[in-house]
PDB file of C-alpha atoms in Angstrom:
ATOM      1  CA  ALA A   4      24.684  10.281  -3.806  1.00 75.00           C
ATOM      2  CA  GLN A   5      23.020   8.563  -1.069  1.00 84.00           C
ATOM      3  CA  LYS A   6      20.487   5.907  -1.942  1.00 91.00           C
ATOM      4  CA  VAL A   7      18.729   2.867  -0.337  1.00 95.00           C
ATOM      5  CA  THR A   8      17.257   0.143  -2.485  1.00 96.00           C
ATOM      6  CA  GLN A   9      14.833  -2.430  -1.219  1.00 96.00           C
ATOM      7  CA  ALA A  10      14.265  -4.452  -4.339  1.00 94.00           C
ATOM      8  CA  GLN A  11      11.514  -6.644  -2.824  1.00 96.00           C
ATOM      9  CA  THR A  12       8.155  -4.848  -2.924  1.00 94.00           C
ATOM     10  CA  GLU A  13       6.150  -7.439  -1.237  1.00 97.00           C
ATOM     11  CA  ILE A  14       6.742 -10.831   0.259  1.00 97.00           C
ATOM     12  CA  SER A  15       4.317 -13.393   1.425  1.00 97.00           C
ATOM     13  CA  VAL A  16       5.217 -16.285   3.708  1.00 97.00           C
ATOM     14  CA  VAL A  17       3.420 -18.699   5.823  1.00 97.00           C
ATOM     15  CA  GLU A  18       3.850 -18.637   9.631  1.00 97.00           C
ATOM     16  CA  LYS A  19       6.996 -20.178  11.013  1.00 97.00           C
ATOM     17  CA  GLU A  20       8.909 -19.852   7.700  1.00 97.00           C
ATOM     18  CA  ASP A  21      12.170 -17.734   7.804  1.00 97.00           C
ATOM     19  CA  VAL A  22      12.316 -14.753   5.645  1.00 97.00           C
ATOM     20  CA  THR A  23      14.936 -12.371   4.594  1.00 97.00           C
ATOM     21  CA  LEU A  24      14.346  -8.673   3.501  1.00 98.00           C
ATOM     22  CA  ASP A  25      17.042  -7.315   1.398  1.00 97.00           C
ATOM     23  CA  CYS A  26      18.637  -3.790   1.687  1.00 97.00           C
ATOM     24  CA  VAL A  27      21.337  -2.343  -0.666  1.00 97.00           C
ATOM     25  CA  TYR A  28      22.751   1.195  -0.090  1.00 97.00           C
ATOM     26  CA  GLU A  29      24.896   3.675  -1.825  1.00 95.00           C
ATOM     27  CA  THR A  30      26.940   6.283  -0.114  1.00 92.00           C
ATOM     28  CA  ARG A  31      30.219   8.148  -0.400  1.00 90.00           C
ATOM     29  CA  ASP A  32      30.556   8.654   3.347  1.00 88.00           C
ATOM     30  CA  THR A  33      33.201   6.520   5.158  1.00 87.00           C
ATOM     31  CA  THR A  34      31.334   6.878   8.287  1.00 87.00           C
ATOM     32  CA  TYR A  35      27.495   6.316   8.229  1.00 89.00           C
ATOM     33  CA  TYR A  36      24.604   4.513   9.928  1.00 89.00           C
ATOM     34  CA  LEU A  37      22.067   1.837   8.699  1.00 92.00           C
ATOM     35  CA  PHE A  38      18.574   1.380  10.204  1.00 92.00           C
ATOM     36  CA  TRP A  39      15.711  -0.848   9.984  1.00 95.00           C
ATOM     37  CA  TYR A  40      12.300   0.432  10.824  1.00 95.00           C
ATOM     38  CA  LYS A  41       8.931  -1.455  11.025  1.00 96.00           C
ATOM     39  CA  GLN A  42       5.467   0.035  10.079  1.00 95.00           C
ATOM     40  CA  PRO A  43       2.779  -2.103  11.314  1.00 93.00           C
ATOM     41  CA  PRO A  44      -0.745  -1.697   9.743  1.00 90.00           C
ATOM     42  CA  SER A  45      -1.585   0.840  12.474  1.00 88.00           C
ATOM     43  CA  GLY A  46       0.818   3.254  10.572  1.00 88.00           C
ATOM     44  CA  GLU A  47       3.420   4.253  13.139  1.00 88.00           C
ATOM     45  CA  LEU A  48       7.127   3.758  12.404  1.00 91.00           C
ATOM     46  CA  VAL A  49       9.040   1.771  14.947  1.00 91.00           C
ATOM     47  CA  PHE A  50      12.764   1.645  15.236  1.00 89.00           C
ATOM     48  CA  LEU A  51      14.383  -1.909  15.117  1.00 92.00           C
ATOM     49  CA  ILE A  52      18.121  -1.394  14.892  1.00 89.00           C
ATOM     50  CA  ARG A  53      21.048   0.750  14.148  1.00 87.00           C
ATOM     51  CA  ARG A  54      24.407  -0.260  12.679  1.00 87.00           C
ATOM     52  CA  ASN A  55      27.538   1.747  12.457  1.00 85.00           C
ATOM     53  CA  SER A  56      29.437   1.425   9.210  1.00 87.00           C
ATOM     54  CA  PHE A  57      32.674   0.465  11.050  1.00 84.00           C
ATOM     55  CA  ASP A  58      31.022  -2.363  13.012  1.00 80.00           C
ATOM     56  CA  GLU A  59      30.167  -5.266  10.599  1.00 79.00           C
ATOM     57  CA  GLN A  60      29.264  -7.675  13.381  1.00 79.00           C
ATOM     58  CA  ASN A  61      26.049  -9.274  12.777  1.00 81.00           C
ATOM     59  CA  GLU A  62      23.386  -8.962  15.326  1.00 82.00           C
ATOM     60  CA  ILE A  63      20.724 -11.185  16.674  1.00 83.00           C
ATOM     61  CA  SER A  64      17.751 -10.107  18.743  1.00 84.00           C
ATOM     62  CA  GLY A  65      15.307 -12.718  19.449  1.00 91.00           C
ATOM     63  CA  ARG A  66      13.922 -13.978  16.076  1.00 93.00           C
ATOM     64  CA  TYR A  67      15.381 -10.957  14.313  1.00 93.00           C
ATOM     65  CA  SER A  68      18.885 -10.886  12.945  1.00 92.00           C
ATOM     66  CA  TRP A  69      20.906  -8.540  10.670  1.00 92.00           C
ATOM     67  CA  ASN A  70      23.648  -9.249   8.140  1.00 93.00           C
ATOM     68  CA  PHE A  71      25.619  -6.299   7.424  1.00 93.00           C
ATOM     69  CA  GLN A  72      28.319  -6.644   4.536  1.00 93.00           C
ATOM     70  CA  LYS A  73      30.087  -3.573   3.686  1.00 91.00           C
ATOM     71  CA  SER A  74      31.716  -5.423   0.695  1.00 92.00           C
ATOM     72  CA  THR A  75      28.311  -5.698  -0.940  1.00 94.00           C
ATOM     73  CA  SER A  76      26.878  -2.746   0.559  1.00 95.00           C
ATOM     74  CA  SER A  77      24.085  -4.684   2.038  1.00 96.00           C
ATOM     75  CA  PHE A  78      22.258  -4.751   5.334  1.00 95.00           C
ATOM     76  CA  ASN A  79      19.820  -7.567   5.195  1.00 96.00           C
ATOM     77  CA  PHE A  80      17.252  -8.464   7.760  1.00 96.00           C
ATOM     78  CA  THR A  81      16.083 -11.942   8.653  1.00 96.00           C
ATOM     79  CA  ILE A  82      13.007 -12.903  10.643  1.00 96.00           C
ATOM     80  CA  THR A  83      13.360 -16.496  11.773  1.00 96.00           C
ATOM     81  CA  ALA A  84       9.954 -18.447  12.406  1.00 96.00           C
ATOM     82  CA  SER A  85       7.843 -15.579  11.231  1.00 96.00           C
ATOM     83  CA  GLN A  86       4.622 -14.779  12.944  1.00 96.00           C
ATOM     84  CA  VAL A  87       1.478 -13.081  11.913  1.00 96.00           C
ATOM     85  CA  VAL A  88       2.343 -10.146  14.169  1.00 95.00           C
ATOM     86  CA  ASP A  89       5.457  -9.606  11.946  1.00 96.00           C
ATOM     87  CA  SER A  90       3.119  -8.442   9.074  1.00 97.00           C
ATOM     88  CA  ALA A  91       4.280  -4.923   8.222  1.00 97.00           C
ATOM     89  CA  VAL A  92       6.161  -2.798   5.928  1.00 96.00           C
ATOM     90  CA  TYR A  93       9.887  -2.711   6.750  1.00 97.00           C
ATOM     91  CA  PHE A  94      12.056   0.142   5.851  1.00 96.00           C
ATOM     92  CA  CYS A  95      15.862   0.203   5.566  1.00 96.00           C
ATOM     93  CA  ALA A  96      17.256   3.673   6.141  1.00 94.00           C
ATOM     94  CA  LEU A  97      20.809   5.269   5.747  1.00 93.00           C
ATOM     95  CA  SER A  98      22.073   8.321   7.581  1.00 88.00           C
ATOM     96  CA  SER A  99      25.198  10.415   7.382  1.00 81.00           C
ATOM     97  CA  TYR A 100      27.658  10.259  10.306  1.00 74.00           C
ATOM     98  CA  ASN A 101      25.947  13.067  12.102  1.00 70.00           C
ATOM     99  CA  PHE A 102      22.451  11.849  11.735  1.00 65.00           C
ATOM    100  CA  ASN A 103      21.502  14.980   9.889  1.00 67.00           C
ATOM    101  CA  LYS A 104      19.886  13.246   6.974  1.00 74.00           C
ATOM    102  CA  PHE A 105      17.966   9.930   6.706  1.00 82.00           C
ATOM    103  CA  TYR A 106      17.468   8.230   3.449  1.00 88.00           C
ATOM    104  CA  PHE A 107      14.734   5.614   3.448  1.00 92.00           C
ATOM    105  CA  GLY A 108      14.180   2.825   1.044  1.00 94.00           C
ATOM    106  CA  SER A 109      10.881   2.247  -0.627  1.00 93.00           C
ATOM    107  CA  GLY A 110       9.894  -0.522   1.933  1.00 95.00           C
ATOM    108  CA  THR A 111       9.036  -4.127   1.686  1.00 97.00           C
ATOM    109  CA  LYS A 112       5.678  -5.294   2.669  1.00 96.00           C
ATOM    110  CA  LEU A 113       5.800  -8.559   4.418  1.00 97.00           C
ATOM    111  CA  ASN A 114       2.605 -10.680   4.674  1.00 97.00           C
ATOM    112  CA  VAL A 115       2.721 -13.439   7.137  1.00 97.00           C
ATOM    113  CA  LYS A 116      -0.221 -15.880   6.742  1.00 96.00           C
ATOM    114  CA  PRO A 117      -1.356 -18.294   9.412  1.00 94.00           C
TER     115      PRO A 117
ATOM    116  CA  ASP B  35       7.835  10.106  28.488  1.00 60.00           C
ATOM    117  CA  ALA B  36       5.555  11.517  25.899  1.00 79.00           C
ATOM    118  CA  GLY B  37       6.585  10.740  22.210  1.00 91.00           C
ATOM    119  CA  VAL B  38       6.289  12.928  19.366  1.00 95.00           C
ATOM    120  CA  ILE B  39       2.987  14.404  19.220  1.00 96.00           C
ATOM    121  CA  GLN B  40       1.203  15.227  15.914  1.00 97.00           C
ATOM    122  CA  SER B  41      -2.093  16.941  15.093  1.00 97.00           C
ATOM    123  CA  PRO B  42      -4.443  16.448  13.523  1.00 97.00           C
ATOM    124  CA  ARG B  43      -4.392  12.800  13.039  1.00 96.00           C
ATOM    125  CA  HIS B  44      -6.695  13.039  10.141  1.00 96.00           C
ATOM    126  CA  GLU B  45      -7.638  16.065   7.960  1.00 97.00           C
ATOM    127  CA  VAL B  46     -10.042  16.184   4.993  1.00 97.00           C
ATOM    128  CA  THR B  47     -10.161  19.352   3.150  1.00 97.00           C
ATOM    129  CA  GLU B  48     -11.102  20.805  -0.147  1.00 96.00           C
ATOM    130  CA  MET B  49      -8.710  21.822  -2.896  1.00 97.00           C
ATOM    131  CA  GLY B  50      -7.548  25.374  -2.425  1.00 96.00           C
ATOM    132  CA  GLN B  51      -7.866  25.348   1.333  1.00 97.00           C
ATOM    133  CA  GLU B  52      -5.007  26.045   3.786  1.00 97.00           C
ATOM    134  CA  VAL B  53      -3.780  23.047   5.814  1.00 98.00           C
ATOM    135  CA  THR B  54      -1.586  23.300   8.806  1.00 98.00           C
ATOM    136  CA  LEU B  55      -0.133  20.270  10.518  1.00 98.00           C
ATOM    137  CA  ARG B  56       1.582  20.553  13.869  1.00 98.00           C
ATOM    138  CA  CYS B  57       4.234  18.762  15.673  1.00 98.00           C
ATOM    139  CA  LYS B  58       5.676  18.656  19.214  1.00 97.00           C
ATOM    140  CA  PRO B  59       9.011  16.880  19.275  1.00 96.00           C
ATOM    141  CA  ILE B  60      10.294  15.050  22.203  1.00 94.00           C
ATOM    142  CA  SER B  61      11.630  17.302  24.879  1.00 93.00           C
ATOM    143  CA  GLY B  62      15.361  17.746  24.609  1.00 89.00           C
ATOM    144  CA  HIS B  63      15.615  16.633  21.018  1.00 90.00           C
ATOM    145  CA  ASP B  64      17.435  19.224  18.849  1.00 88.00           C
ATOM    146  CA  TYR B  65      16.553  17.779  15.319  1.00 90.00           C
ATOM    147  CA  LEU B  66      13.192  17.638  13.826  1.00 94.00           C
ATOM    148  CA  PHE B  67      12.175  16.147  10.468  1.00 94.00           C
ATOM    149  CA  TRP B  68       9.065  16.330   8.397  1.00 96.00           C
ATOM    150  CA  TYR B  69       8.472  13.422   6.034  1.00 95.00           C
ATOM    151  CA  ARG B  70       5.716  12.694   3.554  1.00 96.00           C
ATOM    152  CA  GLN B  71       4.636   9.167   2.813  1.00 95.00           C
ATOM    153  CA  THR B  72       2.728   8.069  -0.348  1.00 93.00           C
ATOM    154  CA  MET B  73       2.296   4.886  -2.073  1.00 87.00           C
ATOM    155  CA  MET B  74       3.936   6.237  -5.294  1.00 87.00           C
ATOM    156  CA  ARG B  75       6.915   7.975  -3.589  1.00 87.00           C
ATOM    157  CA  GLY B  76       7.476   6.184  -0.350  1.00 88.00           C
ATOM    158  CA  LEU B  77       8.890   8.234   2.607  1.00 91.00           C
ATOM    159  CA  GLU B  78      10.233  11.534   1.446  1.00 90.00           C
ATOM    160  CA  LEU B  79      12.148  13.891   3.561  1.00 90.00           C
ATOM    161  CA  LEU B  80      10.679  17.372   3.292  1.00 94.00           C
ATOM    162  CA  ILE B  81      12.738  19.437   5.533  1.00 94.00           C
ATOM    163  CA  TYR B  82      14.575  19.180   8.864  1.00 92.00           C
ATOM    164  CA  PHE B  83      15.543  21.630  11.530  1.00 94.00           C
ATOM    165  CA  ASN B  84      18.388  21.789  13.879  1.00 90.00           C
ATOM    166  CA  ASN B  85      17.945  23.920  17.002  1.00 92.00           C
ATOM    167  CA  ASN B  86      14.857  25.351  15.519  1.00 94.00           C
ATOM    168  CA  VAL B  87      16.756  26.536  12.386  1.00 94.00           C
ATOM    169  CA  PRO B  88      15.759  25.072   8.988  1.00 94.00           C
ATOM    170  CA  ILE B  89      18.828  23.277   7.672  1.00 90.00           C
ATOM    171  CA  ASP B  90      17.740  21.647   4.417  1.00 88.00           C
ATOM    172  CA  ASP B  91      14.275  22.223   2.795  1.00 91.00           C
ATOM    173  CA  SER B  92      15.303  20.837  -0.583  1.00 89.00           C
ATOM    174  CA  GLY B  93      12.653  18.140  -0.193  1.00 89.00           C
ATOM    175  CA  MET B  94       9.901  20.745   0.001  1.00 93.00           C
ATOM    176  CA  PRO B  95       7.866  20.179  -3.147  1.00 87.00           C
ATOM    177  CA  GLU B  96       7.034  23.745  -3.964  1.00 85.00           C
ATOM    178  CA  ASP B  97       6.375  27.206  -2.690  1.00 91.00           C
ATOM    179  CA  ARG B  98       2.988  26.071  -1.494  1.00 95.00           C
ATOM    180  CA  PHE B  99       4.702  24.282   1.270  1.00 97.00           C
ATOM    181  CA  SER B 100       6.216  26.067   4.189  1.00 97.00           C
ATOM    182  CA  ALA B 101       7.476  24.955   7.553  1.00 97.00           C
ATOM    183  CA  LYS B 102       8.366  26.731  10.808  1.00 97.00           C
ATOM    184  CA  MET B 103       9.822  25.946  14.116  1.00 97.00           C
ATOM    185  CA  PRO B 104       9.270  29.070  16.363  1.00 97.00           C
ATOM    186  CA  ASN B 105      10.706  27.259  19.364  1.00 95.00           C
ATOM    187  CA  ALA B 106      12.147  23.919  20.498  1.00 95.00           C
ATOM    188  CA  SER B 107       8.783  22.373  21.354  1.00 95.00           C
ATOM    189  CA  PHE B 108       6.669  23.294  18.264  1.00 96.00           C
ATOM    190  CA  SER B 109       6.673  23.020  14.535  1.00 98.00           C
ATOM    191  CA  THR B 110       4.247  23.555  11.802  1.00 98.00           C
ATOM    192  CA  LEU B 111       3.905  22.449   8.159  1.00 98.00           C
ATOM    193  CA  LYS B 112       1.710  24.538   6.241  1.00 98.00           C
ATOM    194  CA  ILE B 113       0.201  23.866   2.560  1.00 97.00           C
ATOM    195  CA  GLN B 114      -1.488  26.906   0.944  1.00 96.00           C
ATOM    196  CA  PRO B 115      -3.240  26.381  -1.304  1.00 96.00           C
ATOM    197  CA  SER B 116      -3.718  22.585  -0.920  1.00 96.00           C
ATOM    198  CA  GLU B 117      -4.057  20.225  -4.071  1.00 96.00           C
ATOM    199  CA  PRO B 118      -5.329  16.589  -4.427  1.00 96.00           C
ATOM    200  CA  ARG B 119      -1.812  15.489  -4.964  1.00 95.00           C
ATOM    201  CA  ASP B 120      -0.852  16.708  -1.557  1.00 96.00           C
ATOM    202  CA  SER B 121      -2.924  13.838  -0.164  1.00 97.00           C
ATOM    203  CA  ALA B 122      -0.489  11.786   1.991  1.00 97.00           C
ATOM    204  CA  VAL B 123       0.574  10.818   5.417  1.00 97.00           C
ATOM    205  CA  TYR B 124       2.718  13.520   6.960  1.00 98.00           C
ATOM    206  CA  PHE B 125       5.197  12.401   9.715  1.00 97.00           C
ATOM    207  CA  CYS B 126       7.057  14.396  12.124  1.00 97.00           C
ATOM    208  CA  ALA B 127      10.179  12.722  13.766  1.00 94.00           C
ATOM    209  CA  SER B 128      12.723  14.079  16.333  1.00 93.00           C
ATOM    210  CA  THR B 129      16.156  12.875  17.615  1.00 88.00           C
ATOM    211  CA  SER B 130      19.083  14.400  19.416  1.00 82.00           C
ATOM    212  CA  LEU B 131      22.838  14.062  19.461  1.00 68.00           C
ATOM    213  CA  ARG B 132      23.147  15.133  22.962  1.00 54.00           C
ATOM    214  CA  SER B 133      22.602  12.915  26.046  1.00 44.00           C
ATOM    215  CA  SER B 134      19.604  13.635  27.845  1.00 42.00           C
ATOM    216  CA  THR B 135      19.454  15.292  31.206  1.00 46.00           C
ATOM    217  CA  SER B 136      18.655  11.883  32.869  1.00 47.00           C
ATOM    218  CA  GLY B 137      22.017  10.680  31.594  1.00 42.00           C
ATOM    219  CA  ARG B 138      20.558   8.321  29.122  1.00 41.00           C
ATOM    220  CA  GLU B 139      22.130   8.604  25.767  1.00 40.00           C
ATOM    221  CA  VAL B 140      19.506   9.624  23.130  1.00 43.00           C
ATOM    222  CA  GLY B 141      22.072  10.460  20.449  1.00 54.00           C
ATOM    223  CA  THR B 142      21.913   7.051  18.807  1.00 62.00           C
ATOM    224  CA  GLY B 143      20.462   8.360  15.580  1.00 68.00           C
ATOM    225  CA  GLU B 144      17.115   6.721  16.259  1.00 81.00           C
ATOM    226  CA  LEU B 145      14.410   8.716  14.729  1.00 87.00           C
ATOM    227  CA  PHE B 146      11.267   8.920  16.920  1.00 91.00           C
ATOM    228  CA  PHE B 147       8.249   9.257  14.723  1.00 93.00           C
ATOM    229  CA  GLY B 148       4.840  10.608  15.574  1.00 94.00           C
ATOM    230  CA  GLU B 149       1.745   8.836  14.564  1.00 93.00           C
ATOM    231  CA  GLY B 150       1.357  10.768  11.418  1.00 96.00           C
ATOM    232  CA  SER B 151      -1.187  13.259   9.988  1.00 97.00           C
ATOM    233  CA  ARG B 152      -3.272  11.666   7.305  1.00 97.00           C
ATOM    234  CA  LEU B 153      -4.253  14.515   4.801  1.00 98.00           C
ATOM    235  CA  THR B 154      -6.941  13.981   2.117  1.00 97.00           C
ATOM    236  CA  VAL B 155      -7.357  16.950  -0.297  1.00 97.00           C
ATOM    237  CA  LEU B 156     -10.635  16.553  -2.257  1.00 96.00           C
TER     238      LEU B 156
END
């Protein structure tokens, strides 16, 4: 069965703090993709990153970084020096190799306070 | 380029009424997904289409829900009769596994979401 677990329902930090959002997944596929999406208060869902199951290199994009560890089935997302604009709900998602099914976690609501 | 377009953005209706939500996917995309988002259940996949053909509708809650995709540029999600528990935000998303005509790869698996249709059933 495919499953994505985001155990942190809500996190509150003060601006400039670093914060890590956890994502654990389950799949029987040998090839799969992992994603992070952001849903700001305005409601739209914004794509942040895609990771292939055969590429465990960590990735950094500005203040964002992702740590993919196949051994622990985790794909964690870290925001460095958080800003108020980072306040949103963040979803981790898993898809099969041909993208024909996307499984979303329950989301983590991040509150960044000034 | 226009993104995924959904209408209406907001709908308030009374229990028992028919509701039709509409979606125009991004041109060239061959996959279309309907999701429902609620506080209790998060983002749920209702149904998805590939080349206008429904592939998996196992997420459709019950017979009151139906979805169609008569052509590559239009899809509808219909609820008849609607009930208060159907109140949610309904998202349409599209993606493609093929390269676009412009040569830019779109087959990255990135789901492009519409802005959602917020449905309230009284």
